[in-house]
C-alpha positions as a Python dict, from the first residue, in 0.01 Angstrom:
ca = {
    (1, 'X'): (0, 0, 0),
    (2, 'X'): (154, -70, 340),
    (3, 'X'): (246, -416, 463),
    (4, 'X'): (37, -569, 739),
    (5, 'X'): (280, -856, 795),
    (6, 'X'): (655, -890, 744),
    (7, 'X'): (879, -1187, 825),
    (8, 'X'): (1256, -1200, 782),
    (9, 'X'): (1449, -1527, 803),
    (10, 'X'): (1184, -1661, 1042),
    (11, 'X'): (1292, -1988, 1203),
    (12, 'X'): (1127, -2218, 1458),
    (13, 'X'): (1335, -2519, 1557),
    (14, 'X'): (1155, -2797, 1744),
    (15, 'X'): (1472, -3000, 1779),
    (16, 'X'): (1414, -3240, 1492),
    (17, 'X'): (1043, -3185, 1423),
    (18, 'X'): (907, -2973, 1138),
    (19, 'X'): (905, -2604, 1222),
    (20, 'X'): (995, -2312, 1000),
    (21, 'X'): (1316, -2280, 803),
    (22, 'X'): (1403, -1919, 724),
    (23, 'X'): (1072, -1782, 595),
    (24, 'X'): (1082, -1437, 428),
    (25, 'X'): (764, -1265, 316),
    (26, 'X'): (567, -942, 303),
    (27, 'X'): (188, -927, 293),
    (28, 'X'): (6, -601, 208),
    (29, 'X'): (-329, -491, 344),
    (30, 'X'): (-661, -572, 182),
    (31, 'X'): (-578, -927, 77),
    (32, 'X'): (-717, -1274, 147),
    (33, 'X'): (-416, -1504, 144),
    (34, 'X'): (-413, -1883, 139),
    (35, 'X'): (-145, -2050, 353),
    (36, 'X'): (-165, -2382, 173),
    (37, 'X'): (1, -2713, 249),
    (38, 'X'): (-47, -3063, 384),
    (39, 'X'): (-81, -3139, 753),
    (40, 'X'): (250, -3096, 933),
    (41, 'X'): (394, -2854, 677),
    (42, 'X'): (447, -2569, 926),
    (43, 'X'): (125, -2371, 872),
    (44, 'X'): (14, -2370, 1235),
    (45, 'X'): (366, -2294, 1356),
    (46, 'X'): (375, -1987, 1133),
    (47, 'X'): (37, -1861, 1255),
    (48, 'X'): (131, -1911, 1619),
    (49, 'X'): (454, -1717, 1569),
    (50, 'X'): (261, -1428, 1413),
    (51, 'X'): (-1, -1443, 1690),
    (52, 'X'): (271, -1429, 1955),
    (53, 'X'): (188, -1770, 2099),
    (54, 'X'): (528, -1913, 2003),
    (55, 'X'): (868, -1744, 2015),
    (56, 'X'): (1089, -1775, 1706),
    (57, 'X'): (1424, -1950, 1731),
    (58, 'X'): (1567, -1690, 1493),
    (59, 'X'): (1451, -1415, 1263),
    (60, 'X'): (1196, -1138, 1293),
    (61, 'X'): (822, -1101, 1242),
    (62, 'X'): (618, -782, 1267),
    (63, 'X'): (255, -672, 1230),
    (64, 'X'): (191, -323, 1091),
    (65, 'X'): (558, -243, 1145),
    (66, 'X'): (552, -346, 1513),
    (67, 'X'): (757, -649, 1626),
    (68, 'X'): (526, -927, 1748),
    (69, 'X'): (464, -868, 2117),
    (70, 'X'): (184, -792, 2361),
    (71, 'X'): (131, -470, 2164),
    (72, 'X'): (50, -653, 1839),
    (73, 'X'): (-206, -887, 1999),
    (74, 'X'): (-455, -602, 1977),
    (75, 'X'): (-401, -595, 1600),
    (76, 'X'): (-437, -969, 1540),
    (77, 'X'): (-751, -1186, 1552),
    (78, 'X'): (-652, -1553, 1575),
    (79, 'X'): (-872, -1855, 1513),
    (80, 'X'): (-693, -2170, 1637),
    (81, 'X'): (-752, -2510, 1483),
    (82, 'X'): (-901, -2655, 1803),
    (83, 'X'): (-1199, -2534, 2006),
    (84, 'X'): (-1095, -2318, 2299),
    (85, 'X'): (-1431, -2191, 2428),
    (86, 'X'): (-1607, -2301, 2748),
    (87, 'X'): (-1878, -2556, 2661),
    (88, 'X'): (-2096, -2465, 2959),
    (89, 'X'): (-2148, -2105, 2843),
    (90, 'X'): (-2433, -1987, 2622),
    (91, 'X'): (-2331, -1842, 2287),
    (92, 'X'): (-2468, -1502, 2391),
    (93, 'X'): (-2259, -1512, 2708),
    (94, 'X'): (-1947, -1583, 2505),
    (95, 'X'): (-2025, -1286, 2279),
    (96, 'X'): (-2059, -1063, 2587),
    (97, 'X'): (-1732, -1198, 2725),
    (98, 'X'): (-1548, -1113, 2402),
    (99, 'X'): (-1708, -769, 2398),
    (100, 'X'): (-1566, -702, 2745),
    (101, 'X'): (-1225, -848, 2659),
    (102, 'X'): (-1156, -688, 2317),
    (103, 'X'): (-1194, -316, 2259),
    (104, 'X'): (-1240, -368, 1885),
    (105, 'X'): (-1514, -632, 1922),
    (106, 'X'): (-1853, -550, 1767),
    (107, 'X'): (-2119, -748, 1953),
    (108, 'X'): (-2400, -619, 1730),
    (109, 'X'): (-2215, -751, 1427),
    (110, 'X'): (-2156, -1083, 1605),
    (111, 'X'): (-2523, -1137, 1681),
    (112, 'X'): (-2617, -1041, 1324),
    (113, 'X'): (-2371, -1296, 1182),
    (114, 'X'): (-2493, -1566, 1418),
    (115, 'X'): (-2851, -1501, 1301),
    (116, 'X'): (-2741, -1515, 935),
    (117, 'X'): (-2573, -1849, 1001),
    (118, 'X'): (-2878, -1987, 1182),
    (119, 'X'): (-2707, -2014, 1522),
    (120, 'X'): (-2931, -1976, 1829),
    (121, 'X'): (-2736, -1751, 2066),
    (122, 'X'): (-2939, -1874, 2364),
    (123, 'X'): (-2805, -2230, 2338),
    (124, 'X'): (-2509, -2358, 2535),
    (125, 'X'): (-2203, -2435, 2330),
    (126, 'X'): (-2197, -2800, 2441),
    (127, 'X'): (-2535, -2860, 2274),
    (128, 'X'): (-2410, -2751, 1931),
    (129, 'X'): (-2265, -2969, 1655),
    (130, 'X'): (-1897, -2950, 1567),
    (131, 'X'): (-1971, -2749, 1255),
    (132, 'X'): (-2188, -2500, 1444),
    (133, 'X'): (-1922, -2458, 1712),
    (134, 'X'): (-1674, -2372, 1439),
    (135, 'X'): (-1916, -2115, 1301),
    (136, 'X'): (-1941, -1956, 1646),
    (137, 'X'): (-1563, -1938, 1680),
    (138, 'X'): (-1534, -1781, 1335),
    (139, 'X'): (-1802, -1523, 1414),
    (140, 'X'): (-1613, -1422, 1729),
    (141, 'X'): (-1292, -1369, 1533),
    (142, 'X'): (-1454, -1187, 1239),
    (143, 'X'): (-1645, -954, 1474),
    (144, 'X'): (-1321, -785, 1572),
    (145, 'X'): (-1192, -489, 1372),
    (146, 'X'): (-842, -634, 1351),
    (147, 'X'): (-565, -556, 1104),
    (148, 'X'): (-466, -920, 1059),
    (149, 'X'): (-692, -1225, 1077),
    (150, 'X'): (-522, -1564, 1122),
    (151, 'X'): (-760, -1852, 1050),
    (152, 'X'): (-616, -2198, 1112),
    (153, 'X'): (-809, -2466, 919),
    (154, 'X'): (-1147, -2286, 949),
    (155, 'X'): (-1321, -2531, 711),
    (156, 'X'): (-1167, -2861, 822),
    (157, 'X'): (-1405, -3119, 961),
    (158, 'X'): (-1728, -2955, 838),
    (159, 'X'): (-1956, -3050, 552),
    (160, 'X'): (-1939, -2875, 210),
    (161, 'X'): (-2246, -2660, 279),
    (162, 'X'): (-2095, -2537, 606),
    (163, 'X'): (-1770, -2463, 424),
    (164, 'X'): (-1954, -2233, 186),
    (165, 'X'): (-2118, -2053, 479),
    (166, 'X'): (-1785, -2010, 654),
    (167, 'X'): (-1601, -1879, 349),
    (168, 'X'): (-1885, -1642, 264),
    (169, 'X'): (-1876, -1513, 623),
    (170, 'X'): (-1502, -1446, 594),
    (171, 'X'): (-1530, -1262, 262),
    (172, 'X'): (-1833, -1058, 369),
    (173, 'X'): (-1714, -947, 711),
    (174, 'X'): (-1340, -887, 723),
    (175, 'X'): (-1207, -534, 762),
    (176, 'X'): (-1104, -427, 410),
    (177, 'X'): (-801, -242, 548),
    (178, 'X'): (-684, -570, 698),
    (179, 'X'): (-538, -893, 565),
    (180, 'X'): (-679, -1242, 615),
    (181, 'X'): (-461, -1553, 617),
    (182, 'X'): (-652, -1879, 572),
    (183, 'X'): (-447, -2187, 657),
    (184, 'X'): (-577, -2507, 500),
    (185, 'X'): (-500, -2821, 302),
    (186, 'X'): (-843, -2799, 132),
    (187, 'X'): (-713, -2588, -155),
    (188, 'X'): (-994, -2642, -404),
    (189, 'X'): (-1250, -2519, -149),
    (190, 'X'): (-1075, -2192, -63),
    (191, 'X'): (-937, -2112, -408),
    (192, 'X'): (-1241, -1903, -520),
    (193, 'X'): (-1203, -1654, -232),
    (194, 'X'): (-823, -1608, -238),
    (195, 'X'): (-630, -1313, -377),
    (196, 'X'): (-282, -1452, -306),
    (197, 'X'): (-133, -1785, -202),
    (198, 'X'): (165, -1938, -26),
    (199, 'X'): (253, -2305, -81),
    (200, 'X'): (436, -2443, 223),
    (201, 'X'): (607, -2777, 271),
    (202, 'X'): (837, -2896, 550),
    (203, 'X'): (869, -2549, 695),
    (204, 'X'): (956, -2375, 368),
    (205, 'X'): (762, -2153, 129),
    (206, 'X'): (779, -2336, -206),
    (207, 'X'): (586, -2083, -413),
    (208, 'X'): (384, -1767, -364),
    (209, 'X'): (198, -1517, -578),
    (210, 'X'): (-139, -1394, -698),
    (211, 'X'): (-401, -1659, -768),
    (212, 'X'): (-526, -1510, -1095),
    (213, 'X'): (-173, -1454, -1226),
    (214, 'X'): (-63, -1809, -1137),
    (215, 'X'): (-366, -1966, -1305),
    (216, 'X'): (-305, -1762, -1619),
    (217, 'X'): (68, -1837, -1625),
    (218, 'X'): (50, -2212, -1558),
    (219, 'X'): (-292, -2290, -1706),
    (220, 'X'): (-397, -2489, -1398),
    (221, 'X'): (-619, -2447, -1097),
    (222, 'X'): (-441, -2363, -774),
    (223, 'X'): (-514, -2711, -643),
    (224, 'X'): (-361, -2872, -954),
    (225, 'X'): (-58, -2645, -933),
    (226, 'X'): (-3, -2731, -568),
    (227, 'X'): (-20, -3105, -636),
    (228, 'X'): (239, -3064, -913),
    (229, 'X'): (475, -2855, -698),
    (230, 'X'): (430, -3084, -400),
    (231, 'X'): (501, -3396, -610),
    (232, 'X'): (821, -3245, -751),
    (233, 'X'): (936, -3140, -406),
    (234, 'X'): (867, -3484, -258),
    (235, 'X'): (1051, -3655, -544),
    (236, 'X'): (1363, -3449, -472),
    (237, 'X'): (1381, -3556, -107),
}
């Protein structure tokens, strides 16, 4: 099984703020991976480095064997934490815009997902609730046939029912030859859909592995395990 993502001694120095401190990892295809940690742990920095939005201070990162660059942006579908769409546009217009912009975008799939999620594509984005806007953004990302999906806090700020819809949409619609990275601090919510996990804290990967194997080895849920690891790490500071 080939690796979709590889990072070697990846560093991002903000000059005193939390960035990344020498991250090494390999992620194979066909996995849903949780990038798990508290706010400010370096999750968003990592995703932006992989997406090519930030430039690393040191180290290397590649997607499907290609160093992150303009070339890899066609392989990566990135969902940022904050809304980036134009509020004045109708949802259908945004779908058409993405179809024109991305060669791998499937507009038919997008409209089908919107219908499944109960989103009226004829409404303007500014008339939608926060949770519905986040559904629209997720649909746009998951309608691409990417090799790597980077989802930054896709379930933050929405109610539990919406979280279930969002996670079900991710599991049901990602390209099975791809890998999905879900960044979140809501570990208990995402745990049921994850294959693998990465615990991050202050720019470092504290622990990683398979979810099923970790639960069997430690006899705890992933959320309980994270709290234990995080508490030990904080106590050693």
